[in-house]
PDB file of C-alpha atoms and ligand atoms in Angstrom:
ATOM      1  CA  UNK K  66     142.351 230.778  -9.944  1.00  0.00           C
ATOM      2  CA  UNK K  67     143.503 230.476  -5.937  1.00  0.00           C
ATOM      3  CA  UNK K  68     139.761 231.754  -5.351  1.00  0.00           C
ATOM      4  CA  UNK K  69     138.399 229.053  -7.743  1.00  0.00           C
ATOM      5  CA  UNK K  70     140.550 226.447  -5.812  1.00  0.00           C
ATOM      6  CA  UNK K  71     138.778 227.911  -2.612  1.00  0.00           C
ATOM      7  CA  UNK K  72     135.464 227.362  -3.669  1.00  0.00           C
ATOM      8  CA  UNK K  73     136.040 223.562  -4.863  1.00  0.00           C
ATOM      9  CA  UNK K  74     137.762 222.547  -1.435  1.00  0.00           C
ATOM     10  CA  UNK K  75     134.135 224.626   0.072  1.00  0.00           C
ATOM     11  CA  UNK K  76     132.300 222.073  -2.139  1.00  0.00           C
ATOM     12  CA  UNK K  77     134.202 219.181  -0.914  1.00  0.00           C
ATOM     13  CA  UNK K  78     134.357 219.937   2.654  1.00  0.00           C
ATOM     14  CA  UNK K  79     130.250 219.622   2.039  1.00  0.00           C
ATOM     15  CA  UNK K  80     130.273 216.383   0.626  1.00  0.00           C
ATOM     16  CA  UNK K  81     130.696 214.037   3.616  1.00  0.00           C
ATOM     17  CA  UNK K  82     127.620 216.057   5.575  1.00  0.00           C
ATOM     18  CA  UNK K  83     125.569 215.777   1.936  1.00  0.00           C
ATOM     19  CA  UNK K  84     125.752 212.083   2.423  1.00  0.00           C
ATOM     20  CA  UNK K  85     124.859 212.445   5.658  1.00  0.00           C
ATOM     21  CA  UNK K  86     121.576 213.899   5.680  1.00  0.00           C
ATOM     22  CA  UNK K  87     120.710 213.220   2.005  1.00  0.00           C
ATOM     23  CA  UNK K  88     117.302 211.729   1.760  1.00  0.00           C
ATOM     24  CA  UNK K  89     116.728 212.685   5.487  1.00  0.00           C
ATOM     25  CA  UNK K  90     113.704 214.711   6.724  1.00  0.00           C
ATOM     26  CA  UNK K  91     114.825 217.705   8.305  1.00  0.00           C
ATOM     27  CA  UNK K  92     112.034 220.054  10.152  1.00  0.00           C
ATOM     28  CA  UNK K  93     113.137 223.624  10.071  1.00  0.00           C
ATOM     29  CA  UNK K  94     110.767 226.028  12.865  1.00  0.00           C
ATOM     30  CA  UNK K  95     111.207 229.484  10.858  1.00  0.00           C
ATOM     31  CA  UNK K  96     110.533 232.198  13.786  1.00  0.00           C
ATOM     32  CA  UNK K  97     111.915 235.554  15.147  1.00  0.00           C
ATOM     33  CA  UNK K  98     113.673 238.484  13.549  1.00  0.00           C
ATOM     34  CA  UNK K  99     114.841 236.211  10.582  1.00  0.00           C
ATOM     35  CA  UNK K 100     110.909 236.700   9.308  1.00  0.00           C
ATOM     36  CA  UNK K 101     111.081 240.257   8.927  1.00  0.00           C
ATOM     37  CA  UNK K 102     114.381 241.435   7.592  1.00  0.00           C
ATOM     38  CA  UNK K 103     114.108 241.358   3.866  1.00  0.00           C
ATOM     39  CA  UNK K 104     118.014 240.368   3.838  1.00  0.00           C
ATOM     40  CA  UNK K 105     117.710 237.296   6.486  1.00  0.00           C
ATOM     41  CA  UNK K 106     114.435 236.149   4.695  1.00  0.00           C
ATOM     42  CA  UNK K 107     116.704 235.818   1.148  1.00  0.00           C
ATOM     43  CA  UNK K 108     119.134 234.105   3.029  1.00  0.00           C
ATOM     44  CA  UNK K 109     117.035 231.332   4.611  1.00  0.00           C
ATOM     45  CA  UNK K 110     115.178 231.023   1.831  1.00  0.00           C
ATOM     46  CA  UNK K 111     117.978 230.350  -0.272  1.00  0.00           C
ATOM     47  CA  UNK K 112     119.054 227.598   2.269  1.00  0.00           C
ATOM     48  CA  UNK K 113     115.994 225.838   2.293  1.00  0.00           C
ATOM     49  CA  UNK K 114     116.281 225.609  -1.594  1.00  0.00           C
ATOM     50  CA  UNK K 115     120.102 224.496  -1.574  1.00  0.00           C
ATOM     51  CA  UNK K 116     118.802 221.713   1.060  1.00  0.00           C
ATOM     52  CA  UNK K 117     116.436 220.307  -0.732  1.00  0.00           C
ATOM     53  CA  UNK K 118     118.343 220.418  -3.858  1.00  0.00           C
ATOM     54  CA  UNK K 119     120.968 218.182  -2.381  1.00  0.00           C
ATOM     55  CA  UNK K 120     118.585 215.455  -1.460  1.00  0.00           C
ATOM     56  CA  UNK K 121     117.098 216.503   1.787  1.00  0.00           C
ATOM     57  CA  UNK K 122     113.534 216.540   2.556  1.00  0.00           C
ATOM     58  CA  UNK K 123     113.122 219.850   4.361  1.00  0.00           C
ATOM     59  CA  UNK K 124     109.437 220.323   6.097  1.00  0.00           C
ATOM     60  CA  UNK K 125     108.782 224.490   6.849  1.00  0.00           C
ATOM     61  CA  UNK K 126     106.783 225.368  10.017  1.00  0.00           C
ATOM     62  CA  UNK K 127     106.258 228.927  10.707  1.00  0.00           C
ATOM     63  CA  UNK K 128     104.277 231.225  13.360  1.00  0.00           C
ATOM     64  CA  UNK K 129     103.877 234.907  12.905  1.00  0.00           C
ATOM     65  CA  UNK K 130     103.757 236.465  16.099  1.00  0.00           C
ATOM     66  CA  UNK K 131     105.215 239.715  15.462  1.00  0.00           C
ATOM     67  CA  UNK K 132     103.248 240.362  12.319  1.00  0.00           C
ATOM     68  CA  UNK K 133      99.859 239.000  14.111  1.00  0.00           C
ATOM     69  CA  UNK K 134     100.494 241.813  16.470  1.00  0.00           C
ATOM     70  CA  UNK K 135     101.277 244.556  14.035  1.00  0.00           C
ATOM     71  CA  UNK K 136      97.839 243.870  11.921  1.00  0.00           C
ATOM     72  CA  UNK K 137      96.138 244.079  15.264  1.00  0.00           C
ATOM     73  CA  UNK K 138      97.619 247.118  15.865  1.00  0.00           C
ATOM     74  CA  UNK K 139      96.837 248.251  12.469  1.00  0.00           C
ATOM     75  CA  UNK K 140      93.541 247.742  13.338  1.00  0.00           C
ATOM     76  CA  UNK K 141      92.951 249.366  16.683  1.00  0.00           C
ATOM     77  CA  UNK K 142      93.169 246.037  18.740  1.00  0.00           C
ATOM     78  CA  UNK K 143      95.121 245.818  21.665  1.00  0.00           C
ATOM     79  CA  UNK K 144      96.679 242.120  21.769  1.00  0.00           C
ATOM     80  CA  UNK K 145      96.776 240.327  25.273  1.00  0.00           C
ATOM     81  CA  UNK K 146      99.129 237.694  26.744  1.00  0.00           C
ATOM     82  CA  UNK K 147      99.081 235.605  29.361  1.00  0.00           C
ATOM     83  CA  UNK K 148     102.322 233.159  30.232  1.00  0.00           C
ATOM     84  CA  UNK K 149     103.725 233.782  26.858  1.00  0.00           C
ATOM     85  CA  UNK K 150     100.750 232.885  24.980  1.00  0.00           C
ATOM     86  CA  UNK K 151      98.375 235.093  23.040  1.00  0.00           C
ATOM     87  CA  UNK K 152      94.777 235.594  24.425  1.00  0.00           C
ATOM     88  CA  UNK K 153      92.821 234.714  21.470  1.00  0.00           C
ATOM     89  CA  UNK K 154      89.370 235.537  21.345  1.00  0.00           C
ATOM     90  CA  UNK K 155      87.357 235.107  17.947  1.00  0.00           C
ATOM     91  CA  UNK K 156      88.466 238.210  16.633  1.00  0.00           C
ATOM     92  CA  UNK K 157      92.073 237.267  16.837  1.00  0.00           C
ATOM     93  CA  UNK K 158      91.542 234.417  15.767  1.00  0.00           C
ATOM     94  CA  UNK K 159      90.454 235.752  12.345  1.00  0.00           C
ATOM     95  CA  UNK K 160      93.326 238.092  12.239  1.00  0.00           C
ATOM     96  CA  UNK K 161      95.690 235.479  13.223  1.00  0.00           C
ATOM     97  CA  UNK K 162      94.229 232.670  10.373  1.00  0.00           C
ATOM     98  CA  UNK K 163      94.441 235.889   7.792  1.00  0.00           C
ATOM     99  CA  UNK K 164      97.828 237.049   8.641  1.00  0.00           C
ATOM    100  CA  UNK K 165      99.601 233.202   9.333  1.00  0.00           C
ATOM    101  CA  UNK K 166      97.678 231.540   6.495  1.00  0.00           C
ATOM    102  CA  UNK K 167      97.102 234.604   3.635  1.00  0.00           C
ATOM    103  CA  UNK K 168     100.265 236.440   4.491  1.00  0.00           C
ATOM    104  CA  UNK K 169     103.162 234.956   6.137  1.00  0.00           C
ATOM    105  CA  UNK K 170     102.639 231.593   4.684  1.00  0.00           C
ATOM    106  CA  UNK K 171     102.168 233.464   1.119  1.00  0.00           C
ATOM    107  CA  UNK K 172     105.217 235.567   1.397  1.00  0.00           C
ATOM    108  CA  UNK K 173     107.452 232.536   2.586  1.00  0.00           C
ATOM    109  CA  UNK K 174     106.708 230.418  -0.655  1.00  0.00           C
ATOM    110  CA  UNK K 175     107.523 233.339  -3.076  1.00  0.00           C
ATOM    111  CA  UNK K 176     110.884 233.716  -1.170  1.00  0.00           C
ATOM    112  CA  UNK K 177     111.898 230.100  -1.215  1.00  0.00           C
ATOM    113  CA  UNK K 178     109.978 229.883  -4.852  1.00  0.00           C
ATOM    114  CA  UNK K 179     112.090 233.153  -6.433  1.00  0.00           C
ATOM    115  CA  UNK K 180     114.911 231.096  -4.722  1.00  0.00           C
ATOM    116  CA  UNK K 181     114.464 228.592  -7.399  1.00  0.00           C
ATOM    117  CA  UNK K 182     112.796 225.850  -5.069  1.00  0.00           C
ATOM    118  CA  UNK K 183     109.125 224.343  -5.485  1.00  0.00           C
ATOM    119  CA  UNK K 184     107.396 225.101  -2.147  1.00  0.00           C
ATOM    120  CA  UNK K 185     103.704 224.316  -0.959  1.00  0.00           C
ATOM    121  CA  UNK K 186     101.708 226.320   1.550  1.00  0.00           C
ATOM    122  CA  UNK K 187      99.763 224.417   3.796  1.00  0.00           C
ATOM    123  CA  UNK K 188      97.637 225.140   6.834  1.00  0.00           C
ATOM    124  CA  UNK K 189      96.947 222.403   9.608  1.00  0.00           C
ATOM    125  CA  UNK K 190      93.372 222.499   8.276  1.00  0.00           C
ATOM    126  CA  UNK K 191      94.548 221.233   5.051  1.00  0.00           C
ATOM    127  CA  UNK K 192      93.518 217.839   4.341  1.00  0.00           C
ATOM    128  CA  UNK K 193      92.762 217.065   8.505  1.00  0.00           C
ATOM    129  CA  UNK K 194      96.522 217.714   8.979  1.00  0.00           C
ATOM    130  CA  UNK K 195      96.246 219.321  12.269  1.00  0.00           C
ATOM    131  CA  UNK K 196      93.306 218.230  14.629  1.00  0.00           C
ATOM    132  CA  UNK K 197      93.325 220.095  17.813  1.00  0.00           C
ATOM    133  CA  UNK K 198      90.960 221.555  20.368  1.00  0.00           C
ATOM    134  CA  UNK K 199      91.241 224.045  23.062  1.00  0.00           C
ATOM    135  CA  UNK K 200      94.285 224.595  25.273  1.00  0.00           C
ATOM    136  CA  UNK K 201      92.980 223.959  28.911  1.00  0.00           C
ATOM    137  CA  UNK K 202      95.543 226.885  30.752  1.00  0.00           C
ATOM    138  CA  UNK K 203      95.310 226.710  34.661  1.00  0.00           C
ATOM    139  CA  UNK K 204      95.127 230.520  34.680  1.00  0.00           C
ATOM    140  CA  UNK K 205      93.284 232.749  32.128  1.00  0.00           C
ATOM    141  CA  UNK K 206      90.914 231.430  29.566  1.00  0.00           C
ATOM    142  CA  UNK K 207      93.195 231.654  26.445  1.00  0.00           C
ATOM    143  CA  UNK K 208      90.282 231.251  23.855  1.00  0.00           C
ATOM    144  CA  UNK K 209      91.169 229.621  21.012  1.00  0.00           C
ATOM    145  CA  UNK K 210      94.883 228.806  21.662  1.00  0.00           C
ATOM    146  CA  UNK K 211      94.957 224.980  20.780  1.00  0.00           C
ATOM    147  CA  UNK K 212      96.966 222.399  21.287  1.00  0.00           C
ATOM    148  CA  UNK K 213      97.593 219.094  18.509  1.00  0.00           C
ATOM    149  CA  UNK K 214      95.270 216.126  19.093  1.00  0.00           C
ATOM    150  CA  UNK K 215      96.523 214.537  16.179  1.00  0.00           C
ATOM    151  CA  UNK K 216      98.754 215.335  13.167  1.00  0.00           C
ATOM    152  CA  UNK K 217      97.989 213.128   9.800  1.00  0.00           C
ATOM    153  CA  UNK K 218     101.104 213.584   7.997  1.00  0.00           C
ATOM    154  CA  UNK K 219      99.935 211.596   4.705  1.00  0.00           C
ATOM    155  CA  UNK K 220      99.921 215.216   2.657  1.00  0.00           C
ATOM    156  CA  UNK K 221     103.417 215.985   3.735  1.00  0.00           C
ATOM    157  CA  UNK K 222     104.734 212.794   2.183  1.00  0.00           C
ATOM    158  CA  UNK K 223     102.916 213.092  -0.683  1.00  0.00           C
ATOM    159  CA  UNK K 224     104.285 216.582  -1.532  1.00  0.00           C
ATOM    160  CA  UNK K 225     108.219 215.094   0.228  1.00  0.00           C
ATOM    161  CA  UNK K 226     108.275 212.300  -2.380  1.00  0.00           C
ATOM    162  CA  UNK K 227     107.034 214.301  -5.351  1.00  0.00           C
ATOM    163  CA  UNK K 228     109.781 216.842  -4.427  1.00  0.00           C
ATOM    164  CA  UNK K 229     107.949 220.059  -3.006  1.00  0.00           C
ATOM    165  CA  UNK K 230     108.907 222.415   0.111  1.00  0.00           C
ATOM    166  CA  UNK K 231     106.055 221.835   2.599  1.00  0.00           C
ATOM    167  CA  UNK K 232     105.400 224.959   4.363  1.00  0.00           C
ATOM    168  CA  UNK K 233     103.163 224.683   7.078  1.00  0.00           C
ATOM    169  CA  UNK K 234     101.242 227.746   9.217  1.00  0.00           C
ATOM    170  CA  UNK K 235     100.437 226.502  12.664  1.00  0.00           C
ATOM    171  CA  UNK K 236      96.611 227.049  12.344  1.00  0.00           C
ATOM    172  CA  UNK K 237      94.833 223.785  13.325  1.00  0.00           C
ATOM    173  CA  UNK K 238      91.086 223.229  13.483  1.00  0.00           C
ATOM    174  CA  UNK K 239      88.637 220.622  15.951  1.00  0.00           C
ATOM    175  CA  UNK K 240      86.015 218.241  14.152  1.00  0.00           C
ATOM    176  CA  UNK K 241      83.517 220.793  14.030  1.00  0.00           C
ATOM    177  CA  UNK K 242      85.464 223.048  11.654  1.00  0.00           C
ATOM    178  CA  UNK K 243      86.614 225.653  14.776  1.00  0.00           C
ATOM    179  CA  UNK K 244      90.067 226.814  14.113  1.00  0.00           C
ATOM    180  CA  UNK K 245      92.920 227.368  16.647  1.00  0.00           C
ATOM    181  CA  UNK K 246      95.982 228.935  17.165  1.00  0.00           C
ATOM    182  CA  UNK K 247      98.645 226.975  18.066  1.00  0.00           C
ATOM    183  CA  UNK K 248     102.221 227.629  19.032  1.00  0.00           C
ATOM    184  CA  UNK K 249     104.443 227.015  15.968  1.00  0.00           C
ATOM    185  CA  UNK K 250     107.104 225.436  17.964  1.00  0.00           C
ATOM    186  CA  UNK K 251     104.884 222.776  19.649  1.00  0.00           C
ATOM    187  CA  UNK K 252     103.784 222.266  15.658  1.00  0.00           C
ATOM    188  CA  UNK K 253     107.220 221.787  14.487  1.00  0.00           C
ATOM    189  CA  UNK K 254     108.205 219.599  17.802  1.00  0.00           C
ATOM    190  CA  UNK K 255     105.600 216.969  17.645  1.00  0.00           C
ATOM    191  CA  UNK K 256     105.630 217.114  13.263  1.00  0.00           C
ATOM    192  CA  UNK K 257     108.963 216.279  13.775  1.00  0.00           C
ATOM    193  CA  UNK K 258     108.094 213.072  15.604  1.00  0.00           C
ATOM    194  CA  UNK K 259     105.248 212.215  13.230  1.00  0.00           C
ATOM    195  CA  UNK K 260     107.731 212.406  10.659  1.00  0.00           C
ATOM    196  CA  UNK K 261     110.474 210.745  12.047  1.00  0.00           C
ATOM    197  CA  UNK K 262     112.591 213.474  11.037  1.00  0.00           C
ATOM    198  CA  UNK K 263     116.619 213.358  11.582  1.00  0.00           C
ATOM    199  CA  UNK K 264     116.840 217.079  12.957  1.00  0.00           C
ATOM    200  CA  UNK K 265     114.603 219.767  14.072  1.00  0.00           C
ATOM    201  CA  UNK K 266     116.299 223.212  13.604  1.00  0.00           C
ATOM    202  CA  UNK K 267     114.673 226.174  15.321  1.00  0.00           C
ATOM    203  CA  UNK K 268     115.394 229.402  13.712  1.00  0.00           C
ATOM    204  CA  UNK K 269     114.671 232.191  16.369  1.00  0.00           C
ATOM    205  CA  UNK K 270     116.012 235.643  17.304  1.00  0.00           C
ATOM    206  CA  UNK K 271     118.668 234.629  20.030  1.00  0.00           C
ATOM    207  CA  UNK K 272     122.041 232.980  19.436  1.00  0.00           C
ATOM    208  CA  UNK K 273     120.091 230.040  21.320  1.00  0.00           C
ATOM    209  CA  UNK K 274     119.410 229.012  24.819  1.00  0.00           C
ATOM    210  CA  UNK K 275     121.172 231.716  27.329  1.00  0.00           C
ATOM    211  CA  UNK K 276     121.779 230.295  30.993  1.00  0.00           C
ATOM    212  CA  UNK K 277     120.918 234.252  31.895  1.00  0.00           C
ATOM    213  CA  UNK K 278     118.114 235.514  29.022  1.00  0.00           C
ATOM    214  CA  UNK K 279     119.677 238.919  29.322  1.00  0.00           C
ATOM    215  CA  UNK K 280     123.363 238.139  28.558  1.00  0.00           C
ATOM    216  CA  UNK K 281     124.164 236.646  25.225  1.00  0.00           C
ATOM    217  CA  UNK K 282     127.255 235.269  26.143  1.00  0.00           C
ATOM    218  CA  UNK K 283     125.898 232.765  28.276  1.00  0.00           C
ATOM    219  CA  UNK K 284     124.818 230.606  25.468  1.00  0.00           C
ATOM    220  CA  UNK K 285     124.675 226.694  26.007  1.00  0.00           C
ATOM    221  CA  UNK K 286     126.400 225.165  23.741  1.00  0.00           C
ATOM    222  CA  UNK K 287     124.208 221.327  24.117  1.00  0.00           C
ATOM    223  CA  UNK K 288     122.231 219.945  27.172  1.00  0.00           C
ATOM    224  CA  UNK K 289     120.314 216.981  27.429  1.00  0.00           C
ATOM    225  CA  UNK K 290     116.339 216.957  27.379  1.00  0.00           C
ATOM    226  CA  UNK K 291     117.090 216.134  31.403  1.00  0.00           C
ATOM    227  CA  UNK K 292     118.786 218.782  31.447  1.00  0.00           C
ATOM    228  CA  UNK K 293     116.814 220.748  29.541  1.00  0.00           C
ATOM    229  CA  UNK K 294     113.655 220.002  31.464  1.00  0.00           C
ATOM    230  CA  UNK K 295     115.645 221.154  34.938  1.00  0.00           C
ATOM    231  CA  UNK K 296     116.115 224.369  33.200  1.00  0.00           C
ATOM    232  CA  UNK K 297     112.571 224.967  33.000  1.00  0.00           C
ATOM    233  CA  UNK K 298     111.495 223.728  35.912  1.00  0.00           C
ATOM    234  CA  UNK K 299     114.330 225.937  38.132  1.00  0.00           C
ATOM    235  CA  UNK K 300     112.474 229.042  35.958  1.00  0.00           C
ATOM    236  CA  UNK K 301     115.603 230.138  33.833  1.00  0.00           C
ATOM    237  CA  UNK K 302     113.725 230.095  30.988  1.00  0.00           C
ATOM    238  CA  UNK K 303     110.598 232.117  30.019  1.00  0.00           C
ATOM    239  CA  UNK K 304     107.891 233.552  27.388  1.00  0.00           C
ATOM    240  CA  UNK K 305     108.320 231.950  23.702  1.00  0.00           C
ATOM    241  CA  UNK K 306     111.621 230.079  24.790  1.00  0.00           C
ATOM    242  CA  UNK K 307     109.769 227.697  27.123  1.00  0.00           C
ATOM    243  CA  UNK K 308     107.156 226.038  24.448  1.00  0.00           C
ATOM    244  CA  UNK K 309     110.534 226.237  21.928  1.00  0.00           C
ATOM    245  CA  UNK K 310     112.466 223.940  24.344  1.00  0.00           C
ATOM    246  CA  UNK K 311     109.565 221.690  25.232  1.00  0.00           C
ATOM    247  CA  UNK K 312     109.402 221.251  21.790  1.00  0.00           C
ATOM    248  CA  UNK K 313     112.796 220.227  21.247  1.00  0.00           C
ATOM    249  CA  UNK K 314     112.353 217.838  24.188  1.00  0.00           C
ATOM    250  CA  UNK K 315     109.688 216.402  23.067  1.00  0.00           C
ATOM    251  CA  UNK K 316     111.332 215.970  19.667  1.00  0.00           C
ATOM    252  CA  UNK K 317     114.449 213.891  20.729  1.00  0.00           C
ATOM    253  CA  UNK K 318     111.960 212.057  22.991  1.00  0.00           C
ATOM    254  CA  UNK K 319     109.820 210.847  20.241  1.00  0.00           C
ATOM    255  CA  UNK K 320     112.924 209.868  18.121  1.00  0.00           C
ATOM    256  CA  UNK K 321     114.485 212.599  16.144  1.00  0.00           C
ATOM    257  CA  UNK K 322     117.922 212.462  16.622  1.00  0.00           C
ATOM    258  CA  UNK K 323     119.145 215.991  17.385  1.00  0.00           C
ATOM    259  CA  UNK K 324     116.777 219.424  18.008  1.00  0.00           C
ATOM    260  CA  UNK K 325     118.544 222.571  17.340  1.00  0.00           C
ATOM    261  CA  UNK K 326     117.434 226.100  18.576  1.00  0.00           C
ATOM    262  CA  UNK K 327     119.856 228.827  16.282  1.00  0.00           C
ATOM    263  CA  UNK K 328     119.858 232.228  15.329  1.00  0.00           C
ATOM    264  CA  UNK K 329     118.207 232.677  12.243  1.00  0.00           C
ATOM    265  CA  UNK K 330     119.595 236.047  12.013  1.00  0.00           C
ATOM    266  CA  UNK K 331     123.126 234.751  11.286  1.00  0.00           C
ATOM    267  CA  UNK K 332     123.318 234.893   7.632  1.00  0.00           C
ATOM    268  CA  UNK K 333     123.141 231.274   6.476  1.00  0.00           C
ATOM    269  CA  UNK K 334     122.600 229.485  10.057  1.00  0.00           C
ATOM    270  CA  UNK K 335     120.996 226.512   8.272  1.00  0.00           C
ATOM    271  CA  UNK K 336     123.900 225.745   6.390  1.00  0.00           C
ATOM    272  CA  UNK K 337     126.429 226.276   9.236  1.00  0.00           C
ATOM    273  CA  UNK K 338     124.384 224.102  11.482  1.00  0.00           C
ATOM    274  CA  UNK K 339     124.298 220.959   8.945  1.00  0.00           C
ATOM    275  CA  UNK K 340     127.477 221.098   6.918  1.00  0.00           C
ATOM    276  CA  UNK K 341     129.985 221.963   9.624  1.00  0.00           C
ATOM    277  CA  UNK K 342     131.325 219.810  12.584  1.00  0.00           C
ATOM    278  CA  UNK K 343     131.157 222.837  15.207  1.00  0.00           C
ATOM    279  CA  UNK K 344     127.425 223.387  14.694  1.00  0.00           C
ATOM    280  CA  UNK K 345     125.959 226.755  16.054  1.00  0.00           C
ATOM    281  CA  UNK K 346     123.445 227.737  18.960  1.00  0.00           C
ATOM    282  CA  UNK K 347     122.019 225.152  21.277  1.00  0.00           C
ATOM    283  CA  UNK K 348     122.253 221.433  20.338  1.00  0.00           C
ATOM    284  CA  UNK K 349     119.524 218.860  22.631  1.00  0.00           C
ATOM    285  CA  UNK K 350     119.876 215.207  22.424  1.00  0.00           C
ATOM    286  CA  UNK K 351     117.810 212.367  24.049  1.00  0.00           C
ATOM    287  CA  UNK K 352     120.980 211.454  26.527  1.00  0.00           C
TER     288      UNK K 352
HETATM  289  P1  ADP F  77     110.121 232.734  17.950  1.00  0.00           P
HETATM  290  O1  ADP F  77     109.652 233.550  17.147  1.00  0.00           O
HETATM  291  O2  ADP F  77     111.325 232.007  17.409  1.00  0.00           O
HETATM  292  O3  ADP F  77     109.241 231.859  18.366  1.00  0.00           O
HETATM  293  P2  ADP F  77     109.892 233.669  20.768  1.00  0.00           P
HETATM  294  O4  ADP F  77     109.807 235.212  20.969  1.00  0.00           O
HETATM  295  O5  ADP F  77     108.787 232.929  20.622  1.00  0.00           O
HETATM  296  O6  ADP F  77     110.405 233.813  19.422  1.00  0.00           O
HETATM  297  O7  ADP F  77     110.735 232.945  21.703  1.00  0.00           O
HETATM  298  C1  ADP F  77     112.224 233.750  21.718  1.00  0.00           C
HETATM  299  C2  ADP F  77     112.355 234.549  22.764  1.00  0.00           C
HETATM  300  O8  ADP F  77     112.420 233.843  24.365  1.00  0.00           O
HETATM  301  C3  ADP F  77     113.820 235.394  22.573  1.00  0.00           C
HETATM  302  O9  ADP F  77     114.056 236.402  21.802  1.00  0.00           O
HETATM  303  C4  ADP F  77     114.070 235.697  24.354  1.00  0.00           C
HETATM  304  O10 ADP F  77     113.457 236.938  24.691  1.00  0.00           O
HETATM  305  C5  ADP F  77     112.931 234.395  24.871  1.00  0.00           C
HETATM  306  N1  ADP F  77     113.777 234.088  26.215  1.00  0.00           N
HETATM  307  C6  ADP F  77     113.250 233.764  27.342  1.00  0.00           C
HETATM  308  N2  ADP F  77     114.276 233.014  28.174  1.00  0.00           N
HETATM  309  C7  ADP F  77     115.346 232.754  27.394  1.00  0.00           C
HETATM  310  C8  ADP F  77     116.107 232.110  27.624  1.00  0.00           C
HETATM  311  N3  ADP F  77     116.655 231.022  28.517  1.00  0.00           N
HETATM  312  N4  ADP F  77     117.242 232.031  26.506  1.00  0.00           N
HETATM  313  C9  ADP F  77     116.980 232.459  25.596  1.00  0.00           C
HETATM  314  N5  ADP F  77     115.768 232.949  25.005  1.00  0.00           N
HETATM  315  C10 ADP F  77     115.005 233.292  26.053  1.00  0.00           C
HETATM  316 MG1   MG F  78     107.274 231.457  19.579  1.00  0.00          MG
END
């Protein structure tokens, strides 16, 4: 009996949050180690399905750096990186598309759908959703690493309205059909603006933004976009955290209320972020 009472209490505690988020759009960027561990994958999929069932419009964007690297190694190709981005020649682009669209995306759909959701997989090429071009980098030639020229959200709105969960892999194309490998954080950031999402929640493999990347106890609980920019300029943010933080800055500058970076390996991190006052990880706001 006590146990039943406790369960009812937990549900009732969630009521104000459910009321707050119902009907709102939340973009979830799925990445890091939470993508490769089966138990963590199940937890994330369950959370996404629960959010949809309580009336939240969830849109998922995923990358897949680790699976792409694994596939390249299986094929005997050594991955190359320049300033945190994968140098993407034609062969690497082919592999990235195979892995992201054919493999990671499909796996994510299966997880969400077996957890009881109705997920539809898309790449940025579907319905010309993400028009991209070559990203010009000052230093090395990054090949087919792309940046976003334009996002057309019509297909996403159509899916949301029909109750589906769009799951988007970060591949785009230019008007000639050339594919580009785009950083998934960048896609999630810009998409959250275009959709006028209430929140952008990034699941990664760190507790959040760390003052000292080598010391997990230095978690920064919250900061403004201006403070985040200053941290990047000071050089305290490196590698994959740079596009992540930049996408959060872009999101809040573009009208998204809050952007969060949380540890996807914490069981039910998404629910903890959305349905508790304390929240977890790092929260970025405009001011
Ligand atoms: P994801 O798959 O989530 O995109 P990334 O590897 O691209 O993961 O980015 C997250 C990584 O960024 C962390 O695992 C960490 O090694 C690195 N990083 C660099 N600087 C920081 C920082 N200041 N705080 C937290 N992580 C950082
Ligand atoms: Mg990354």
